[in-house]
Coordinates of C-alpha atoms in Angstrom, one line a residue:
Chain X
X1 CA -14.8 25.9 35.7
X2 CA -12.0 24.3 37.6
X3 CA -13.5 24.3 41.2
X4 CA -16.8 22.9 40.1
X5 CA -15.2 20.0 38.3
X6 CA -13.1 19.3 41.3
X7 CA -16.1 19.3 43.6
X8 CA -17.9 16.7 41.4
X9 CA -14.8 14.6 41.3
X10 CA -14.5 14.8 45.1
X11 CA -18.1 13.6 45.3
X12 CA -17.2 10.6 43.1
X13 CA -14.4 9.8 45.4
X14 CA -16.5 10.2 48.5
X15 CA -19.2 7.9 47.1
X16 CA -16.6 5.2 46.9
X17 CA -15.8 5.6 50.6
X18 CA -19.4 6.2 51.5
X19 CA -20.6 2.9 50.2
X20 CA -18.5 1.0 52.6
X21 CA -19.5 3.3 55.5
X22 CA -23.1 3.0 54.8
X23 CA -23.1 -0.8 54.6
X24 CA -21.0 -1.3 57.7
X25 CA -21.6 1.7 60.0
X26 CA -25.2 2.5 59.4
X27 CA -27.1 -0.8 59.8
X28 CA -30.3 1.2 60.4
X29 CA -30.5 2.6 56.8
X30 CA -31.6 0.4 53.9
X31 CA -28.6 -1.6 52.9
X32 CA -26.9 -0.2 49.9
X33 CA -26.0 -2.6 47.2
X34 CA -23.0 -4.5 48.6
X35 CA -20.8 -3.5 45.7
X36 CA -17.6 -1.5 45.5
X37 CA -16.7 0.7 42.5
X38 CA -13.4 -0.9 41.7
X39 CA -12.8 0.0 38.0
X40 CA -13.1 3.7 37.4
X41 CA -14.3 5.0 34.0
X42 CA -10.7 5.4 32.9
X43 CA -9.9 1.7 33.4
X44 CA -13.1 0.6 31.8
X45 CA -12.9 2.8 28.7
X46 CA -9.2 1.9 28.3
X47 CA -10.0 -1.8 28.5
X48 CA -12.7 -1.9 25.9
X49 CA -11.2 0.6 23.6
X50 CA -7.9 -1.4 23.8
X51 CA -9.9 -4.5 22.9
X52 CA -11.4 -2.8 19.8
X53 CA -8.0 -1.4 18.7
X54 CA -6.3 -4.8 19.2
X55 CA -9.0 -6.5 17.2
X56 CA -8.6 -4.0 14.4
X57 CA -4.9 -4.1 14.3
X58 CA -4.5 -7.9 14.6
X59 CA -7.5 -8.6 12.2
X60 CA -6.0 -6.4 9.5
X61 CA -2.5 -7.5 10.3
X62 CA -3.1 -11.2 10.0
X63 CA -6.0 -11.3 7.5
X64 CA -6.3 -8.2 5.4
X65 CA -4.7 -7.6 2.0
X66 CA -1.8 -5.2 1.8
X67 CA -3.9 -2.2 0.8
X68 CA -5.6 -2.3 4.2
X69 CA -2.5 -1.0 5.8
X70 CA -4.1 2.3 6.9
X71 CA -6.7 0.4 9.0
X72 CA -3.8 -1.5 10.6
X73 CA -2.0 1.8 11.3
X74 CA -5.1 3.3 12.8
X75 CA -5.4 0.3 15.1
X76 CA -1.7 0.5 16.0
X77 CA -1.8 4.2 16.6
X78 CA -4.9 3.8 18.8
X79 CA -3.0 1.1 20.8
X80 CA 0.0 3.5 21.4
X81 CA -2.3 6.3 22.4
X82 CA -4.2 4.1 24.8
X83 CA -1.0 2.7 26.3
X84 CA 0.1 6.3 26.9
X85 CA -3.1 7.1 28.6
X86 CA -2.9 4.0 30.8
X87 CA 0.6 4.9 31.9
X88 CA -0.6 8.3 33.0
X89 CA -3.8 6.8 34.6
X90 CA -1.7 4.3 36.5
X91 CA -0.4 7.2 38.6
X92 CA -3.5 9.5 38.4
X93 CA -6.5 7.2 38.4
X94 CA -8.5 6.1 41.4
X95 CA -7.4 3.4 43.9
X96 CA -7.4 0.2 41.8
X97 CA -6.4 1.9 38.6
X98 CA -3.0 2.7 40.1
X99 CA 0.0 0.6 39.5
X100 CA 0.7 0.8 43.2
X101 CA -2.4 -1.2 43.9
X102 CA -1.3 -4.2 41.8
X103 CA 2.5 -4.0 42.1
X104 CA 4.4 -7.2 41.2
X105 CA 5.4 -8.9 44.4
X106 CA 6.7 -12.5 44.2
X107 CA 5.5 -13.6 47.7
X108 CA 2.0 -12.4 47.0
X109 CA 1.9 -14.3 43.7
X110 CA 3.1 -17.4 45.4
X111 CA 0.5 -17.0 48.2
X112 CA -2.3 -16.5 45.7
X113 CA -1.3 -19.6 43.8
X114 CA -1.3 -21.6 47.1
X115 CA -4.8 -20.2 47.8
X116 CA -6.0 -21.4 44.5
X117 CA -4.4 -24.8 44.9
X118 CA -6.0 -25.3 48.3
X119 CA -9.3 -23.9 47.3
X120 CA -9.2 -21.1 49.8
X121 CA -9.3 -17.4 49.2
X122 CA -12.0 -15.1 47.8
X123 CA -12.1 -12.4 45.1
X124 CA -10.1 -9.3 45.4
X125 CA -11.2 -5.7 44.7
X126 CA -8.5 -5.0 42.1
X127 CA -6.3 -7.2 40.0
X128 CA -5.3 -10.4 41.8
X129 CA -1.5 -11.0 42.0
X130 CA -1.5 -13.4 39.0
X131 CA -3.8 -11.3 37.0
X132 CA -1.5 -8.4 37.6
X133 CA 1.4 -10.3 36.0
X134 CA -0.9 -10.8 33.0
X135 CA -1.7 -7.1 32.8
X136 CA 1.9 -6.0 32.9
X137 CA 3.0 -8.6 30.3
X138 CA 0.1 -7.6 28.0
X139 CA 1.0 -3.9 28.3
X140 CA 4.7 -4.6 27.7
X141 CA 3.9 -6.9 24.8
X142 CA 1.6 -4.3 23.2
X143 CA 4.4 -1.7 23.6
X144 CA 6.9 -3.9 22.0
X145 CA 4.6 -4.8 19.1
X146 CA 4.0 -1.1 18.5
X147 CA 7.7 -0.3 18.6
X148 CA 8.6 -3.1 16.2
X149 CA 5.7 -2.1 14.0
X150 CA 7.0 1.4 13.7
X151 CA 10.5 0.1 12.7
X152 CA 8.9 -2.2 10.0
X153 CA 6.8 0.7 8.8
X154 CA 9.9 2.9 8.5
X155 CA 12.3 0.3 7.0
X156 CA 10.1 -1.8 4.8
X157 CA 7.3 0.6 3.8
X158 CA 9.3 3.8 4.1
X159 CA 6.5 5.5 6.0
X160 CA 6.0 7.0 9.5
X161 CA 8.5 8.6 11.8
X162 CA 11.3 6.1 11.3
X163 CA 11.3 6.1 7.4
X164 CA 14.2 8.4 7.3
X165 CA 16.3 6.4 9.7
X166 CA 15.6 2.7 9.0
X167 CA 17.1 0.6 6.3
X168 CA 15.1 -2.1 4.5
X169 CA 17.3 -4.9 6.0
X170 CA 16.6 -3.7 9.6
X171 CA 12.9 -3.4 8.8
X172 CA 12.8 -6.9 7.5
X173 CA 14.5 -8.3 10.6
X174 CA 12.1 -6.5 12.9
X175 CA 9.2 -7.7 10.8
X176 CA 9.9 -11.2 12.0
X177 CA 9.9 -10.0 15.6
X178 CA 6.7 -8.0 15.0
X179 CA 4.9 -11.0 13.7
X180 CA 6.2 -13.4 16.4
X181 CA 5.2 -10.9 19.1
X182 CA 1.8 -10.5 17.6
X183 CA 1.3 -14.3 17.6
X184 CA 2.5 -14.3 21.3
X185 CA -0.2 -11.6 22.0
X186 CA -2.9 -13.8 20.6
X187 CA -1.7 -16.7 22.8
X188 CA -1.7 -14.4 25.8
X189 CA -5.2 -13.1 25.0
X190 CA -6.4 -16.7 25.1
X191 CA -4.7 -17.1 28.4
X192 CA -6.2 -13.8 29.7
X193 CA -9.7 -15.0 28.7
X194 CA -9.1 -18.4 30.4
X195 CA -7.9 -16.6 33.5
X196 CA -11.0 -14.4 33.6
X197 CA -13.3 -17.4 33.2
X198 CA -11.4 -19.4 35.8
X199 CA -11.4 -16.6 38.3
X200 CA -15.0 -15.8 37.7
X201 CA -16.0 -19.4 38.4
X202 CA -13.7 -19.6 41.4
X203 CA -14.9 -16.4 43.1
X204 CA -18.5 -16.3 41.8
X205 CA -17.8 -12.8 40.5
X206 CA -18.5 -12.2 36.8
X207 CA -15.3 -10.3 36.1
X208 CA -16.2 -9.4 32.5
X209 CA -19.4 -7.8 33.7
X210 CA -17.4 -6.1 36.5
X211 CA -15.2 -4.5 33.8
X212 CA -18.4 -3.1 32.2
X213 CA -20.1 -1.8 35.3
X214 CA -16.9 -1.2 37.3
X215 CA -18.5 -2.8 40.4
X216 CA -17.6 -5.9 42.3
X217 CA -19.3 -7.7 45.2
X218 CA -16.3 -7.2 47.5
X219 CA -15.3 -5.1 50.4
X220 CA -12.4 -2.7 50.3
X221 CA -9.3 -4.2 51.7
X222 CA -8.4 -2.3 54.9
X223 CA -4.7 -2.0 54.0
X224 CA -5.3 -0.3 50.6
X225 CA -5.1 3.5 50.8
X226 CA -8.0 4.9 48.8
X227 CA -7.1 7.4 46.1
X228 CA -9.1 9.9 44.2
X229 CA -8.8 10.1 40.4
X230 CA -7.2 13.2 39.0
X231 CA -8.7 13.5 35.6
X232 CA -7.7 17.1 35.1
X233 CA -4.0 16.3 35.9
X234 CA -4.2 13.2 33.7
X235 CA -5.7 15.1 30.8
X236 CA -2.9 17.7 31.1
X237 CA -0.2 15.1 31.2
X238 CA -1.8 13.2 28.2
X239 CA -2.0 16.4 26.2
X240 CA 1.6 17.3 26.9
X241 CA 2.9 13.8 26.1
X242 CA 0.7 13.5 23.1
X243 CA 1.8 16.9 21.8
X244 CA 5.5 16.1 22.2
X245 CA 5.0 12.7 20.5
X246 CA 2.9 14.2 17.7
X247 CA 5.4 17.0 17.0
X248 CA 8.3 14.6 17.2
X249 CA 6.7 12.2 14.8
X250 CA 5.7 14.9 12.3
X251 CA 9.3 16.3 12.4
X252 CA 10.8 12.8 11.9
X253 CA 8.3 11.8 9.2
X254 CA 9.3 14.9 7.3
X255 CA 12.7 13.5 6.7
X256 CA 13.2 12.0 3.3
X257 CA 12.7 8.2 3.3
X258 CA 16.0 6.3 3.6
X259 CA 16.9 5.0 0.1
X260 CA 13.7 6.3 -1.5
X261 CA 14.8 7.4 -4.9
X262 CA 14.1 11.0 -5.8
X263 CA 14.7 11.4 -9.6
X264 CA 14.8 14.5 -11.6
X265 CA 12.4 13.9 -14.6
X266 CA 14.1 12.4 -17.6
X267 CA 12.0 13.4 -20.6
X268 CA 13.9 11.2 -23.1
X269 CA 13.2 8.2 -21.0
X270 CA 9.5 9.0 -20.5
X271 CA 9.2 9.5 -24.3
X272 CA 11.2 6.5 -25.5
X273 CA 10.5 3.9 -22.9
X274 CA 7.0 5.1 -21.9
X275 CA 5.2 4.6 -25.2
X276 CA 4.5 0.9 -25.1
X277 CA 4.3 0.5 -21.3
X278 CA 4.9 2.3 -18.1
X279 CA 8.3 4.0 -18.2
X280 CA 9.5 1.6 -15.5
X281 CA 11.3 3.5 -12.7
X282 CA 15.0 2.5 -12.8
X283 CA 14.9 1.2 -9.2
X284 CA 12.7 -1.7 -10.4
X285 CA 15.6 -3.7 -11.9
X286 CA 19.3 -4.2 -11.3
X287 CA 22.1 -2.5 -13.3
X288 CA 22.8 -5.8 -15.0
X289 CA 19.2 -6.2 -16.0
X290 CA 19.0 -2.7 -17.5
X291 CA 22.3 -3.4 -19.5
X292 CA 20.8 -6.5 -20.9
X293 CA 17.5 -4.8 -21.8
X294 CA 19.3 -1.9 -23.5
X295 CA 21.6 -4.3 -25.5
X296 CA 18.6 -6.1 -27.0
X297 CA 16.2 -3.4 -28.1
X298 CA 15.8 -4.8 -31.7
X299 CA 14.3 -7.9 -30.2
X300 CA 12.6 -6.5 -27.1
X301 CA 10.2 -9.2 -25.8
X302 CA 9.2 -10.2 -29.3
X303 CA 9.1 -6.7 -30.7
X304 CA 11.4 -4.2 -32.2
X305 CA 11.9 -1.2 -29.9
X306 CA 15.1 0.1 -31.4
X307 CA 16.5 3.5 -30.6
X308 CA 19.1 5.7 -32.2
X309 CA 22.6 4.9 -30.8
X310 CA 23.0 8.2 -29.0
X311 CA 19.7 8.0 -27.2
X312 CA 20.2 4.4 -26.3
X313 CA 23.6 5.1 -24.8
X314 CA 22.2 8.1 -22.8
X315 CA 19.3 6.0 -21.4
X316 CA 21.5 3.1 -20.6
X317 CA 23.8 5.1 -18.4
X318 CA 20.8 6.9 -16.8
X319 CA 19.2 3.5 -16.0
X320 CA 22.3 2.0 -14.6
X321 CA 23.0 5.1 -12.5
X322 CA 19.6 4.8 -10.8
X323 CA 19.2 1.0 -10.8
X324 CA 17.8 -1.0 -7.9
X325 CA 21.2 -1.2 -6.3
X326 CA 21.0 2.6 -5.6
X327 CA 17.6 2.4 -3.8
X328 CA 16.5 0.8 -0.6
X329 CA 12.7 0.6 -1.1
X330 CA 10.8 -2.6 -0.8
X331 CA 10.3 -2.8 -4.5
X332 CA 14.0 -2.2 -5.2
X333 CA 15.0 -4.9 -2.7
X334 CA 12.4 -7.4 -4.0
X335 CA 13.3 -6.9 -7.7
X336 CA 17.1 -6.6 -7.3
X337 CA 17.6 -10.3 -7.9
X338 CA 16.6 -11.3 -11.4
X339 CA 15.4 -14.7 -12.7
X340 CA 18.5 -16.1 -14.5
X341 CA 16.3 -17.5 -17.2
X342 CA 14.9 -14.0 -18.1
X343 CA 17.2 -11.4 -16.7
X344 CA 15.5 -8.5 -18.5
X345 CA 12.1 -9.2 -16.9
X346 CA 10.8 -7.5 -13.8
X347 CA 7.8 -9.7 -13.6
X348 CA 9.7 -13.0 -13.3
X349 CA 11.9 -12.0 -10.4
X350 CA 11.3 -14.2 -7.4
X351 CA 10.4 -11.1 -5.4
X352 CA 7.8 -10.0 -7.9
X353 CA 6.3 -13.4 -8.1
X354 CA 6.2 -13.7 -4.3
X355 CA 4.2 -10.5 -3.6
X356 CA 1.8 -11.3 -6.5
X357 CA 1.3 -14.9 -5.5
X358 CA -2.3 -14.2 -4.4
X359 CA -3.2 -12.2 -7.5
X360 CA -5.2 -14.4 -9.9
X361 CA -3.4 -14.9 -13.3
X362 CA -6.6 -13.9 -15.1
X363 CA -6.5 -10.5 -13.6
X364 CA -3.4 -9.6 -15.5
X365 CA -5.1 -10.4 -18.8
X366 CA -8.2 -8.4 -17.9
X367 CA -8.9 -5.7 -20.5
X368 CA -8.1 -2.9 -18.0
X369 CA -4.7 -4.4 -17.1
X370 CA -3.4 -6.2 -20.2
X371 CA -0.2 -7.6 -18.9
X372 CA 1.8 -8.3 -15.7
X373 CA 4.1 -5.4 -16.6
X374 CA 1.2 -2.9 -16.6
X375 CA 2.0 -2.0 -13.0
X376 CA 0.1 1.3 -13.1
X377 CA -3.2 -0.5 -13.7
X378 CA -3.1 -1.7 -10.1
X379 CA -0.5 0.5 -8.4
X380 CA -1.6 4.2 -8.6
X381 CA 1.9 5.3 -7.6
X382 CA 3.9 3.1 -10.0
X383 CA 5.5 6.1 -11.8
X384 CA 6.9 7.3 -8.5
X385 CA 8.6 3.9 -7.7
X386 CA 7.2 3.9 -4.2
X387 CA 4.6 1.1 -4.6
X388 CA 3.0 2.0 -1.3
X389 CA 0.6 -0.7 -0.1
X390 CA -2.1 2.0 0.3
X391 CA -1.9 2.8 -3.4
X392 CA -2.9 -0.7 -4.6
X393 CA -6.2 -0.5 -6.3
X394 CA -6.9 -3.5 -8.5
X395 CA -9.4 -2.7 -11.3
X396 CA -12.7 -4.6 -11.1
X397 CA -12.5 -7.6 -13.4
X398 CA -14.8 -6.8 -16.3
X399 CA -16.2 -9.8 -18.1
X400 CA -17.7 -8.6 -21.3
Chain A
X1 CA -17.1 1.9 -50.3
X2 CA -17.5 5.3 -48.7
X3 CA -17.5 8.3 -51.1
X4 CA -14.5 9.8 -49.4
X5 CA -12.5 6.6 -49.8
X6 CA -13.5 6.3 -53.4
X7 CA -12.5 9.8 -54.1
X8 CA -9.2 9.2 -52.3
X9 CA -8.5 6.2 -54.6
X10 CA -9.3 8.2 -57.6
X11 CA -7.2 11.2 -56.6
X12 CA -4.3 9.4 -54.9
X13 CA -1.0 10.4 -56.3
X14 CA -1.7 14.0 -56.9
X15 CA -0.4 15.5 -53.7
X16 CA -2.3 18.6 -52.5
X17 CA -5.6 17.3 -53.8
X18 CA -5.7 14.5 -51.2
X19 CA -9.2 14.2 -49.8
X20 CA -7.9 14.1 -46.4
X21 CA -7.7 15.7 -43.0
X22 CA -4.0 16.3 -43.7
X23 CA -2.7 19.7 -42.6
X24 CA 0.6 21.3 -43.7
X25 CA 2.8 19.1 -41.5
X26 CA 1.2 15.9 -42.7
X27 CA 1.5 17.1 -46.3
X28 CA 5.2 17.9 -45.8
X29 CA 5.8 14.4 -44.4
X30 CA 4.0 12.8 -47.4
X31 CA 6.0 15.0 -49.8
X32 CA 9.2 13.7 -48.2
X33 CA 8.1 10.1 -48.6
X34 CA 7.0 10.8 -52.2
X35 CA 10.4 12.3 -53.0
X36 CA 12.1 9.2 -51.5
X37 CA 9.7 6.9 -53.4
X38 CA 10.5 8.5 -56.7
X39 CA 14.2 7.8 -56.1
X40 CA 13.6 4.2 -54.9
X41 CA 11.0 3.2 -57.6
X42 CA 11.5 4.7 -61.0
X43 CA 7.9 3.8 -61.9
X44 CA 6.4 5.5 -58.8
X45 CA 3.0 6.9 -59.7
X46 CA 1.7 8.2 -56.4
X47 CA 0.4 6.8 -53.1
X48 CA -2.7 4.7 -52.8
X49 CA -5.2 4.7 -50.0
X50 CA -6.2 1.2 -51.0
X51 CA -2.7 -0.2 -50.8
X52 CA -2.3 1.6 -47.4
X53 CA -5.4 -0.1 -46.2
X54 CA -4.2 -3.5 -47.4
X55 CA -0.9 -3.0 -45.5
X56 CA -2.8 -2.0 -42.4
X57 CA -5.2 -4.9 -42.4
X58 CA -2.8 -7.5 -43.9
X59 CA -1.5 -10.5 -41.9
X60 CA 2.1 -11.5 -42.3
X61 CA 4.2 -14.4 -41.3
X62 CA 7.6 -12.8 -42.0
X63 CA 7.8 -10.8 -38.9
X64 CA 8.0 -11.6 -35.2
X65 CA 5.4 -14.3 -34.2
X66 CA 3.6 -12.1 -31.6
X67 CA 2.9 -9.3 -34.0
X68 CA 1.5 -10.7 -37.3
X69 CA -0.4 -7.5 -38.2
X70 CA -0.5 -3.8 -37.7
X71 CA -3.9 -4.5 -36.2
X72 CA -2.4 -6.6 -33.4
X73 CA -1.8 -3.3 -31.6
X74 CA -3.8 -0.7 -33.6
X75 CA -7.1 -2.7 -33.9
X76 CA -8.9 -3.0 -37.2
X77 CA -10.7 0.3 -36.8
X78 CA -8.2 3.2 -37.2
X79 CA -10.6 5.5 -35.3
X80 CA -10.5 3.3 -32.2
X81 CA -7.9 3.2 -29.5
X82 CA -5.4 0.3 -29.6
X83 CA -3.4 -1.4 -27.0
X84 CA 0.2 -2.5 -26.8
X85 CA 1.1 -6.0 -25.9
X86 CA 2.3 -4.6 -22.6
X87 CA -1.2 -3.3 -21.8
X88 CA -0.8 0.5 -22.6
X89 CA -3.5 2.3 -24.6
X90 CA -2.4 3.6 -28.0
X91 CA -4.2 6.6 -29.4
X92 CA -6.3 6.1 -32.6
X93 CA -4.3 6.0 -35.9
X94 CA -6.9 7.9 -38.0
X95 CA -5.8 11.5 -38.3
X96 CA -9.4 12.6 -37.8
X97 CA -9.4 10.9 -34.4
X98 CA -5.9 12.1 -33.4
X99 CA -4.9 15.2 -35.2
X100 CA -1.3 15.2 -34.1
X101 CA -0.4 12.1 -36.0
X102 CA 2.1 11.9 -39.0
X103 CA 3.2 15.5 -38.5
X104 CA 6.8 14.8 -37.4
X105 CA 8.9 12.9 -39.8
X106 CA 11.3 11.6 -37.2
X107 CA 8.5 10.2 -35.1
X108 CA 6.9 8.4 -38.1
X109 CA 10.3 7.1 -39.1
X110 CA 11.0 5.7 -35.7
X111 CA 7.7 3.8 -35.5
X112 CA 7.9 2.6 -39.1
X113 CA 11.3 1.2 -38.4
X114 CA 10.2 -0.6 -35.3
X115 CA 6.7 -1.7 -36.3
X116 CA 7.5 -2.8 -39.9
X117 CA 10.4 -4.9 -38.6
X118 CA 8.1 -6.4 -35.9
X119 CA 5.2 -7.2 -38.4
X120 CA 6.9 -7.7 -41.8
X121 CA 10.4 -8.7 -40.7
X122 CA 11.9 -5.9 -42.8
X123 CA 11.8 -2.2 -43.3
X124 CA 8.9 -0.6 -45.1
X125 CA 9.6 1.1 -48.4
X126 CA 9.0 4.9 -48.7
X127 CA 5.9 4.0 -50.9
X128 CA 4.5 1.7 -48.2
X129 CA 4.9 4.5 -45.6
X130 CA 3.2 7.0 -47.9
X131 CA 0.4 4.6 -48.7
X132 CA -0.1 3.9 -45.0
X133 CA -0.2 7.6 -44.1
X134 CA -2.5 8.4 -47.0
X135 CA -4.9 5.8 -45.8
X136 CA -4.8 7.2 -42.3
X137 CA -5.2 10.8 -43.2
X138 CA -8.2 9.8 -45.2
X139 CA -9.8 8.2 -42.2

């Protein structure tokens, strides 16, 4: 297998050089199309796949409801994988895919800007020096967005490889950075598009089309050393890096989530506090709230829910021992601070009201829900106290 | 009136001949309430399905404002599922529709204590409890 593949690749490499030779050295032959294969398939596939992944990730990140998180994560994972591939390809791709062909050099950038200002200069085969800056900034930004996203996923959602290592507070902080960087990315993408349009008009070369066909109407620059692509080597490297990353992530993701409560079942609680509503996981309210609830069972939200003294005492200490202060999940952090006017309520805490701000009031009274406190009607994992975004499934509103 | 209900009214009071779906556990619970009722009311002459039905369907102003009636949560049809004010489904109250009802005295006592206080604003008497269960086992 191996030699044959190499031979074909050699041919591709040769063709690149041949085009120039034919058009310059053999004037007798019919002139070959005066184009040069600049962007190899690796660069082109990377570019358009990255666009798709960024559209998916930013679309779901900015616009979609919380339970679309998996689509967002697929977009993000694809971005990380593509970045990994691009790094490898930057050393193993063909001439203009290589980082060496568009290294950042301040004098060249200045020279290019002067050329633009004076209206001189033509298109270049690879990235022009200013375009190169944009490429590196975009790649770095995407890397940072992915990294911060991973921290947010671990700290806030308690999922992914960093769930076992990241606190909610850290996740919250990085969430701000994640969002700011994502907005920065959108701004840069607009700048990138403007640059492509400007440069296309200036040089008469449709750069977007060139990224599709890979070809530009330019001559190879004499100084640039042509390089063949090494897809086999790149594939091996990608596989090795991917495997290490995958195994590492799986290992890390297997760690128990930091501050995710793991409770032994408490049958007394399930029986006594689960008959009128969900047996609310203790991490949904503070120790103070639970103490207030347990002290007022004979007038429990307009009902008598009294218990014998021994059971009540046992449940109170169990609830207090596992209250929101002992957990570090999003739900525990959101619902730790009670509304002073109704300290026994979960559904009046500022945190609860904030995350349900977009849920129409009528939905809570729909027959399949019944009340705000019927968490399990919309949160499939309510009993586990995780409240994962992916487990949100609001019942269809039924109007009889 | 359905024949079964008519028969129940006629035969109410003579335990053991209840025209009901009551098994041994329900009968034992009813016997306990009957014994308590005899102590509490010297003139006690047996449970009444009719009175049980009236208690179940009645509306009261003496309890908590959100729960004026047993039917607030249990619906007017004992064979149907009810719903708590917090949105959770309550299994039917009729014994025919939920055969594990009224077989454990402590369970019945706990809910009578809570629900009678919520609806009536007081505890139910042993006779009222027996009436209620007699109605439900006849359903």
